[in-house]
Amino acid sequence: MTKDGDDNAVIYLDQSVMNVLKWQKERQDAERARLGSAWVDHDLVFARDGFKLYRGEAGGPQDPENISARWCTLRHRLHLTDDFRIHDWRHSKVTNDLEAGENPVEVSANVRHHSPAYTMAKYGHSREDGARRLAASGAGRLGLSSLV
C-alpha cells in the first residue's frame, strides 16, 4: 500500500531499481529462513533483520535510528553531502524528469501527486532555463525571431 492509502497503486520502476529490490528480497528470504520461527512476517520490503533480536522481532519495521545510520554510511560511500536527505532523491528524480522534457502529467502520476499543477508548483521552480528555451523556440516557430 502506498502512503496515500491506495492498495492498488501501480508504480513503475526501471530495471536498476528492480535489481536492487530483487537483491533485497533474496537477502531477506535468506534471513527469514535462517531465523525460522523468530521471524514474524509483516510483508515489508525492508524488514528488521535478526541482528538484535532482543530489541524487537525480526521481520518487523526497521528502527528509525538504524535506517539513519545506514543512510549516513551510504551517503558517505556515494560522496554525497552531509545534508543530502533520502527524500532529496525523490525531489531530484522529479526535477530531472521535468528538465528532460518529460510530460508533467506522467511525472505527476508516477510520483502519486494529486495533480500535475501541484507537481509543477512544487518542482517547476528549477525550470527557468527550460521555460526560456520554450519561449524562444515558440517565437521561432511563429516567425517572430526574424522580426528582431
PDB file of N, CA, C and O in Angstrom, residues 1 4 6-7 12 15 21 27 29 32 34 39 52 64 72 75 81 85-87 92 96 100-101 107 118 121 140 144:
ATOM      1  N   MET A   1       0.846  -1.177   0.000  1.00  0.00           N
ATOM      2  CA  MET A   1       0.000   0.000   0.000  1.00  0.00           C
ATOM      3  C   MET A   1       0.892   1.240   0.000  1.00  0.00           C
ATOM      4  O   MET A   1       1.874   1.305   0.702  1.00  0.00           O
ATOM      5  N   ASP A   4      -0.457   7.109   0.327  1.00  0.00           N
ATOM      6  CA  ASP A   4      -1.757   7.768   0.176  1.00  0.00           C
ATOM      7  C   ASP A   4      -2.920   6.787   0.369  1.00  0.00           C
ATOM      8  O   ASP A   4      -4.074   7.143   0.176  1.00  0.00           O
ATOM      9  N   ASP A   6      -3.590   3.908  -1.250  1.00  0.00           N
ATOM     10  CA  ASP A   6      -4.068   3.180  -2.424  1.00  0.00           C
ATOM     11  C   ASP A   6      -3.379   1.823  -2.482  1.00  0.00           C
ATOM     12  O   ASP A   6      -2.202   1.729  -2.795  1.00  0.00           O
ATOM     13  N   ASP A   7      -4.131   0.764  -2.168  1.00  0.00           N
ATOM     14  CA  ASP A   7      -3.520  -0.563  -2.175  1.00  0.00           C
ATOM     15  C   ASP A   7      -3.535  -1.197  -3.563  1.00  0.00           C
ATOM     16  O   ASP A   7      -3.101  -2.326  -3.741  1.00  0.00           O
ATOM     17  N   TYR A  12       5.752   2.410 -11.501  1.00  0.00           N
ATOM     18  CA  TYR A  12       6.700   1.896 -12.474  1.00  0.00           C
ATOM     19  C   TYR A  12       8.125   2.220 -12.047  1.00  0.00           C
ATOM     20  O   TYR A  12       8.414   3.319 -11.597  1.00  0.00           O
ATOM     21  N   GLN A  15      14.803  -0.917 -14.487  1.00  0.00           N
ATOM     22  CA  GLN A  15      15.406  -2.221 -14.197  1.00  0.00           C
ATOM     23  C   GLN A  15      16.455  -2.145 -13.096  1.00  0.00           C
ATOM     24  O   GLN A  15      16.591  -3.076 -12.307  1.00  0.00           O
ATOM     25  N   LEU A  21      15.751  -4.251  -5.632  1.00  0.00           N
ATOM     26  CA  LEU A  21      14.647  -4.848  -4.875  1.00  0.00           C
ATOM     27  C   LEU A  21      14.702  -6.377  -4.901  1.00  0.00           C
ATOM     28  O   LEU A  21      14.417  -7.032  -3.893  1.00  0.00           O
ATOM     29  N   ARG A  27      18.048 -11.432  -0.078  1.00  0.00           N
ATOM     30  CA  ARG A  27      18.732 -11.269   1.203  1.00  0.00           C
ATOM     31  C   ARG A  27      17.764 -11.487   2.363  1.00  0.00           C
ATOM     32  O   ARG A  27      18.048 -12.205   3.313  1.00  0.00           O
ATOM     33  N   ASP A  29      14.847 -13.112   2.254  1.00  0.00           N
ATOM     34  CA  ASP A  29      14.386 -14.509   2.266  1.00  0.00           C
ATOM     35  C   ASP A  29      15.398 -15.404   2.982  1.00  0.00           C
ATOM     36  O   ASP A  29      15.020 -16.301   3.741  1.00  0.00           O
ATOM     37  N   ARG A  32      15.051 -14.732   6.650  1.00  0.00           N
ATOM     38  CA  ARG A  32      13.825 -15.366   7.130  1.00  0.00           C
ATOM     39  C   ARG A  32      14.056 -16.864   7.342  1.00  0.00           C
ATOM     40  O   ARG A  32      13.664 -17.422   8.367  1.00  0.00           O
ATOM     41  N   ARG A  34      16.958 -18.368   7.850  1.00  0.00           N
ATOM     42  CA  ARG A  34      17.935 -18.549   8.916  1.00  0.00           C
ATOM     43  C   ARG A  34      17.284 -18.432  10.296  1.00  0.00           C
ATOM     44  O   ARG A  34      17.601 -19.192  11.205  1.00  0.00           O
ATOM     45  N   TRP A  39      11.310 -15.143  13.030  1.00  0.00           N
ATOM     46  CA  TRP A  39      10.919 -14.133  12.039  1.00  0.00           C
ATOM     47  C   TRP A  39       9.397 -14.016  12.048  1.00  0.00           C
ATOM     48  O   TRP A  39       8.687 -14.984  11.834  1.00  0.00           O
ATOM     49  N   LYS A  52      19.709  -7.894  16.211  1.00  0.00           N
ATOM     50  CA  LYS A  52      19.443  -7.601  17.617  1.00  0.00           C
ATOM     51  C   LYS A  52      18.035  -8.068  17.964  1.00  0.00           C
ATOM     52  O   LYS A  52      17.132  -7.264  18.176  1.00  0.00           O
ATOM     53  N   PRO A  64      14.082   3.494  13.221  1.00  0.00           N
ATOM     54  CA  PRO A  64      14.450   4.729  12.512  1.00  0.00           C
ATOM     55  C   PRO A  64      15.926   5.094  12.703  1.00  0.00           C
ATOM     56  O   PRO A  64      16.563   5.568  11.773  1.00  0.00           O
ATOM     57  N   CYS A  72      23.609   7.309   6.541  1.00  0.00           N
ATOM     58  CA  CYS A  72      24.865   8.049   6.699  1.00  0.00           C
ATOM     59  C   CYS A  72      26.025   7.297   6.054  1.00  0.00           C
ATOM     60  O   CYS A  72      26.852   7.892   5.364  1.00  0.00           O
ATOM     61  N   ARG A  75      25.504   7.441   2.212  1.00  0.00           N
ATOM     62  CA  ARG A  75      25.760   8.805   1.741  1.00  0.00           C
ATOM     63  C   ARG A  75      27.270   9.060   1.664  1.00  0.00           C
ATOM     64  O   ARG A  75      27.753   9.641   0.698  1.00  0.00           O
ATOM     65  N   THR A  81      26.782  15.057   0.030  1.00  0.00           N
ATOM     66  CA  THR A  81      26.973  15.987   1.142  1.00  0.00           C
ATOM     67  C   THR A  81      26.210  15.505   2.375  1.00  0.00           C
ATOM     68  O   THR A  81      25.235  14.761   2.262  1.00  0.00           O
ATOM     69  N   ARG A  85      19.353  14.400   2.068  1.00  0.00           N
ATOM     70  CA  ARG A  85      18.396  13.510   2.729  1.00  0.00           C
ATOM     71  C   ARG A  85      17.911  12.435   1.761  1.00  0.00           C
ATOM     72  O   ARG A  85      17.996  12.607   0.548  1.00  0.00           O
ATOM     73  N   ILE A  86      17.381  11.363   2.310  1.00  0.00           N
ATOM     74  CA  ILE A  86      16.821  10.293   1.475  1.00  0.00           C
ATOM     75  C   ILE A  86      15.752  10.871   0.549  1.00  0.00           C
ATOM     76  O   ILE A  86      15.702  10.547  -0.635  1.00  0.00           O
ATOM     77  N   HIS A  87      14.893  11.736   1.076  1.00  0.00           N
ATOM     78  CA  HIS A  87      13.806  12.303   0.270  1.00  0.00           C
ATOM     79  C   HIS A  87      14.328  13.182  -0.867  1.00  0.00           C
ATOM     80  O   HIS A  87      13.636  13.400  -1.857  1.00  0.00           O
ATOM     81  N   SER A  92      15.048  15.073  -6.642  1.00  0.00           N
ATOM     82  CA  SER A  92      15.958  15.093  -7.794  1.00  0.00           C
ATOM     83  C   SER A  92      15.362  14.366  -8.985  1.00  0.00           C
ATOM     84  O   SER A  92      15.474  14.827 -10.124  1.00  0.00           O
ATOM     85  N   ASN A  96      14.694  16.213 -12.420  1.00  0.00           N
ATOM     86  CA  ASN A  96      15.411  15.745 -13.616  1.00  0.00           C
ATOM     87  C   ASN A  96      14.457  15.311 -14.710  1.00  0.00           C
ATOM     88  O   ASN A  96      14.704  15.580 -15.892  1.00  0.00           O
ATOM     89  N   ALA A 100      14.225  17.130 -18.307  1.00  0.00           N
ATOM     90  CA  ALA A 100      14.487  16.332 -19.511  1.00  0.00           C
ATOM     91  C   ALA A 100      13.336  16.431 -20.505  1.00  0.00           C
ATOM     92  O   ALA A 100      13.383  15.814 -21.563  1.00  0.00           O
ATOM     93  N   GLY A 101      12.309  17.185 -20.146  1.00  0.00           N
ATOM     94  CA  GLY A 101      11.189  17.380 -21.066  1.00  0.00           C
ATOM     95  C   GLY A 101      10.106  16.324 -20.967  1.00  0.00           C
ATOM     96  O   GLY A 101       9.250  16.232 -21.848  1.00  0.00           O
ATOM     97  N   VAL A 107       4.823  12.546 -15.133  1.00  0.00           N
ATOM     98  CA  VAL A 107       5.707  12.705 -13.978  1.00  0.00           C
ATOM     99  C   VAL A 107       4.868  12.791 -12.707  1.00  0.00           C
ATOM    100  O   VAL A 107       5.141  12.118 -11.708  1.00  0.00           O
ATOM    101  N   TYR A 118       0.059  20.604  -9.068  1.00  0.00           N
ATOM    102  CA  TYR A 118       0.805  20.523  -7.817  1.00  0.00           C
ATOM    103  C   TYR A 118       2.276  20.211  -8.104  1.00  0.00           C
ATOM    104  O   TYR A 118       3.174  20.833  -7.534  1.00  0.00           O
ATOM    105  N   ALA A 121       3.929  23.278  -9.487  1.00  0.00           N
ATOM    106  CA  ALA A 121       4.086  24.317  -8.471  1.00  0.00           C
ATOM    107  C   ALA A 121       5.220  23.967  -7.515  1.00  0.00           C
ATOM    108  O   ALA A 121       5.985  24.828  -7.091  1.00  0.00           O
ATOM    109  N   GLY A 140      10.333  31.301 -32.546  1.00  0.00           N
ATOM    110  CA  GLY A 140      10.937  30.890 -33.818  1.00  0.00           C
ATOM    111  C   GLY A 140       9.939  30.196 -34.726  1.00  0.00           C
ATOM    112  O   GLY A 140       9.900  30.441 -35.933  1.00  0.00           O
ATOM    113  N   LEU A 144       8.561  34.971 -35.338  1.00  0.00           N
ATOM    114  CA  LEU A 144       8.793  36.250 -34.663  1.00  0.00           C
ATOM    115  C   LEU A 144      10.267  36.555 -34.482  1.00  0.00           C
ATOM    116  O   LEU A 144      10.635  37.737 -34.390  1.00  0.00           O
TER     117      LEU A 144
END
